[in-house]
Each structure stands twice: as structure tokens, then as C-alpha cells.
Amino acid sequence: MPQIKDHAYWLERSEKLQIEGRAFIDGAYVDACNGATFWSQSPIDGKPLAAVALCAEVDVDLAVAAARRSFDAGVWADKSARDRKAVLLKWAALLEAHAEELALLESLDSGKPIGDTTGGDLPGTIYCLQWFAELVDKVHGEVPATDPQFFGTVTHQALGVVAAVVPWNYPLLMAAWKFAPALAAGNSVVLKPSEKSPLSALRIAGLALQAGIPAGVFNVVAGDGAAGRALSLHPDVDCIAFTGSGKVGREIAKNAAASNLKRVWLELGGKSANIVMADCPDIAQAARSAAAAIFSNMGQICSAGSRLLVQRSIATALIGELLEVSKGYQPGHPLDPQTVTGAIIDNAQLDRVCSYIEIGKQQAQLLSGGNRLSLADAGAYLEPTIFLAEDASARIANEEIFGPVLVVILFDTLDEAIAIANQTEYGLAAAVWSSDIKTIRTATRKLKAGTVWVNCYDELVDMNFPFGGFKESGNGRDNSAHALSKYTELKSTIIRCC
Ligand code: NAP
Ligand code: MG
């Protein structure tokens, strides 16, 4: 009889979980050079999960040196694309074989519902690795037109050492969006997960070695911002790919410029507008989608639909539906498979979100939620929260909160909605709901956002569409074949043949 994977099952599995907290450098798990550690705590109940190596500059130096040696030795970069593909597919298969364990680790470390990590984070990470593995032996160069005595090619060549610095909201998936294309292209990688969620990245490093990724090609340095800073300043890092806040992104760009002008790719924050016109084809569907757009993953999604712009004539109907469906996002225990909403990443982030709720109460009308919940001793839980802001310039309507807080703003005309949508410093995503092709065409053209959804939200965030932002939401794109070129140089080779 197949075992029922209920709350008790996951609790029992979590008791037995062996957790690796050491860094992974040059093909081996190692302590930080000075032996320093920090506790990775679970936001589910505040319990410590593992002592994790607190990597400092000296550890980063070792990881970068290992990456450089492996790159220069050609043990990965000089393998045929077909061979790299085979190894990456083997790694993906090992992730699949360990998917339950990794999903559990991710839920414990980050507070995500187990249904999300088993059904979303892990399959998404595995697919990402498979996708770039499958792509890499189909990349071709160019042969430009030349005079007959010449022959020339334009080819892609791996950059060298790529540093990936990633956040805590999708710890494995955000990491995979960087390391999968970087490794597929032949680079060696040093990954720095967030100190708030380092465990899954450390675990998969051992599986990488088992799959056949040579020592030094994939390294993981756990630690705090100092490790990320050391990577951004390192003279032997050729490229730094970052996902996180604008504040840190700016610092990384400055450090890259001040050191060796390493390539910098930034995926930053958002304050995405979800615009519902009065001729929306299905108001109930728009309300369900609007709730999912902000309350999924506890609102900790860079492209969350954190602003809901509603044409005034349908405000009563849409807000009524929204308040009803938002009741389905009350937090529960993350290891209960029935739970839709888990914990906020930690109490510091919860405090930050709650301070925005206090600001919101001064500038807008609180329609629902707004309270912390004590589901477990030191757990970090918050009710889904909805504000109605009369004034579109209110702080909560413009600054990224990164929590389950939705701000509803009413408008009269499409032009007004587009102006409000475009008024923030961000440009990650947007959506428009309408039955009119002219409205859709105007909105999709004028919205300043890297992704625009029509009559849906958050659909197809997978490998086939580039993901990234306009304006201060960053540069470059993750996912799709466009992402591979971020991790290569273009080389023009011109041969005189006679
Ligand atoms: P964060 O504070 O900017 O941290 C991101 C990463 O940078 C973490 O690994 C962090 O390490 C590290 N870091 C901190 N200080 C650093 C420094 N001085 N130099 C180099 N690295 C440093 O962001 P977060 O709070 O983890 O994540 C939330 C942000 O990420 C939000 O703004 C969200 O919108 C954005 N995000 C964007 C996307 C996208 O695709 N556009 C996707 C997901 C999230 P520690 O955590 O160990 O300090
Ligand atoms: Mg944690």
C-alpha cells in the first residue's frame, strides 16, 4: 500500500532528516576556514535546523580559485556540449530521486508549504536544469559573408568563473535559473545562497559531484552578505549574476566597476500592476487570479501582483469577490499538505512587512487582514492583507513590501491605469484584463514591464519565456535561450585562407 503523505508523514520525515551545513568547495564539503558557523532556523517554529559554515572572504577566495583552476584545466569547459548535457541530465535525475528530501529541506528552511515545494520548486528546478542541458548541444554560431579569401565565424565561448548570488524566496529555483545556463555554457560556478535559506543549495552540491560535475566546477559558499560582497569585488570572477534587492544590486554593480568590470546581471524587485478593466471577461476569475498573484508564496514573489488597479464601475463587484477568495489564504502549518499559505521567511522580514501595514493604515483603508498569527512558538505568520488606497502616490502603493499585502487602486480610464502602472521605479511584470483587442493592444505596448499577461496572471513563468525587468527591476533576462548568452562571450574569428 502506498504511504499517505500527510502532515504526520512529513513531520516524521523531518525528524529523521540529516542536514549538511558545510560549504562545498573544490569537490568536498568543508568548514569555513576559521570554523565560524551560523544557525539556519526554520520560520515554521523558529527552531534551529543546522549549524552552517559562515564563509568569509578567505573561503570565497578558495572557492573562486577552485573554480578558476577547473575552468583553466578545461575539465568542464572543454567537454563536448553533448557530454556536458549528459552530466547535467544525470544531476537532474539525482535531484528527481531526492526530490522529497529536497522539498522538505526547502520547506523547513524557508517556511514554504510542502505542497508548493513538492509541486512547484522542485519540479521547476529539475525542469530548468533539463531545459538548459537539452539546449546546449543545439547552439550554433554564425558564418558572416566575407570576401572569398577570408572565412569567418562568430562563436559563443564560456566566460570563465561565474558567481551567482541569490535570494531566499525560491532558494533552489532562483539558484537554478543562474547555475543551469552558466554550467551548460561551460563556465565554473560559485553559488552564494541567502543566509536565510542555504540548506538546499548545499545539499545539491554533493549530488552535482555524484552526477559527474568535476571538482571545482560547482562550489557553494554559505554565509551572509560579506560573502556576496567578496564575490562582487573579486578580481578573478568574470561575471556576477544576482537576484535580490535593488539596494544590494546597486552595490554589486559598483563593486564590479571598482574591481575588474566583471559582467553584471541583475534581477531585482517589482511592484507589478494587475489592471482589471470594466469589460474584463470574467470578474470572478480575475478576483481569484488577483488573490493568487499576491498571496502565493506569502507574497514573497518579485513579480507578485501587489497593486490591483480596478476600473471604478466594477470596484464593488471585484473587491467583494476578492475579499471572499482571500479567506482561502489563511496561513497553516507548512508541513501539512493541505496548507496553501506558509510562514514568512523570518521574523525580521515579518517586522518589515508589518511596518508597511502600519504605514498603510495612515494612508489607506484596511479592508481585511493585517494581523500576525501565532501558529507556533516563534513562527512567522501573517494574515492575507488588503488595502484600498484612494491616493495612488501612497507609499504602500509604490514601494515593494515583499509580503502578502495587496493594495487596490481605483481608476477611470485606461490612460490613467497605464500611468499609475508605470509610475514606480520598477518594471518587472504587469497584467491587463479586458475583452477589447484595442485596449489589450494599447496596454501590452505601453506597460513598461518585462512580462505582460492578458486575462491571466503569473502563467508560464517557465523556461520558454525570458523573465526579467525594465527600469530598476534589473537588466538581462533569466530563462529561455536568451539567458544562455549572458554566460558567454561572442568571439569573431577571421581566417585569411589564401
Ligand atoms: P537581498 O537582501 O538583496 O539579498 C540577495 C542576496 O544578496 C542574498 O544572498 C544576500 O545574502 C546577498 N547579499 C546581501 N548583501 C550583499 C552585498 N553587500 N553584496 C553582495 N551580496 C549581498 O534580497 P533578499 O531580501 O534576499 O530578496 C528579496 C529581493 O529579491 C526582493 O527585492 C525581490 O523582489 C528580489 N527578487 C527578484 C527576483 C527577480 O527575478 N527579479 C526574483 C526573486 C527575488 P544574505 O541573505 O546572506 O544577506
Ligand atoms: Mg532558514
PDB file of N, CA and C and ligand atoms in Angstrom, residues 40-43 49 108-110 195-198 345, ligand 2:
ATOM      1  N   SER A  40      20.984  28.033  10.845  1.00  0.00           N
ATOM      2  CA  SER A  40      19.869  28.177   9.933  1.00  0.00           C
ATOM      3  C   SER A  40      18.624  27.781  10.722  1.00  0.00           C
ATOM      4  N   GLN A  41      17.689  28.725  10.818  1.00  0.00           N
ATOM      5  CA  GLN A  41      16.492  28.483  11.633  1.00  0.00           C
ATOM      6  C   GLN A  41      15.282  28.295  10.744  1.00  0.00           C
ATOM      7  N   SER A  42      14.334  27.537  11.228  1.00  0.00           N
ATOM      8  CA  SER A  42      13.104  27.362  10.461  1.00  0.00           C
ATOM      9  C   SER A  42      12.089  28.429  10.853  1.00  0.00           C
ATOM     10  N   PRO A  43      11.536  29.145   9.867  1.00  0.00           N
ATOM     11  CA  PRO A  43      10.488  30.117  10.193  1.00  0.00           C
ATOM     12  C   PRO A  43       9.162  29.449  10.577  1.00  0.00           C
ATOM     13  N   LEU A  49      17.916  24.512  12.609  1.00  0.00           N
ATOM     14  CA  LEU A  49      17.944  23.311  11.767  1.00  0.00           C
ATOM     15  C   LEU A  49      19.344  22.749  11.642  1.00  0.00           C
ATOM     16  N   LEU A 108      11.316  23.396   5.312  1.00  0.00           N
ATOM     17  CA  LEU A 108      11.783  23.638   6.679  1.00  0.00           C
ATOM     18  C   LEU A 108      12.590  24.928   6.756  1.00  0.00           C
ATOM     19  N   ASP A 109      13.433  25.146   5.747  1.00  0.00           N
ATOM     20  CA  ASP A 109      14.357  26.289   5.814  1.00  0.00           C
ATOM     21  C   ASP A 109      13.671  27.599   5.471  1.00  0.00           C
ATOM     22  N   SER A 110      12.632  27.544   4.630  1.00  0.00           N
ATOM     23  CA  SER A 110      12.049  28.801   4.150  1.00  0.00           C
ATOM     24  C   SER A 110      10.586  28.993   4.530  1.00  0.00           C
ATOM     25  N   GLU A 195      21.676  33.676   3.458  1.00  0.00           N
ATOM     26  CA  GLU A 195      21.892  33.097   4.796  1.00  0.00           C
ATOM     27  C   GLU A 195      20.563  32.637   5.400  1.00  0.00           C
ATOM     28  N   LYS A 196      19.443  33.138   4.835  1.00  0.00           N
ATOM     29  CA  LYS A 196      18.134  32.748   5.373  1.00  0.00           C
ATOM     30  C   LYS A 196      17.668  31.394   4.828  1.00  0.00           C
ATOM     31  N   SER A 197      18.308  30.890   3.793  1.00  0.00           N
ATOM     32  CA  SER A 197      17.831  29.631   3.182  1.00  0.00           C
ATOM     33  C   SER A 197      18.960  28.900   2.451  1.00  0.00           C
ATOM     34  N   PRO A 198      20.032  28.559   3.152  1.00  0.00           N
ATOM     35  CA  PRO A 198      21.198  27.998   2.441  1.00  0.00           C
ATOM     36  C   PRO A 198      21.165  26.483   2.228  1.00  0.00           C
ATOM     37  N   ILE A 345       9.520  34.364   5.646  1.00  0.00           N
ATOM     38  CA  ILE A 345      10.878  33.801   5.742  1.00  0.00           C
ATOM     39  C   ILE A 345      11.500  33.924   7.145  1.00  0.00           C
TER      40      ILE A 345
HETATM   41 MG    MG B   2      16.084  29.405   7.225  1.00  0.00          MG
END
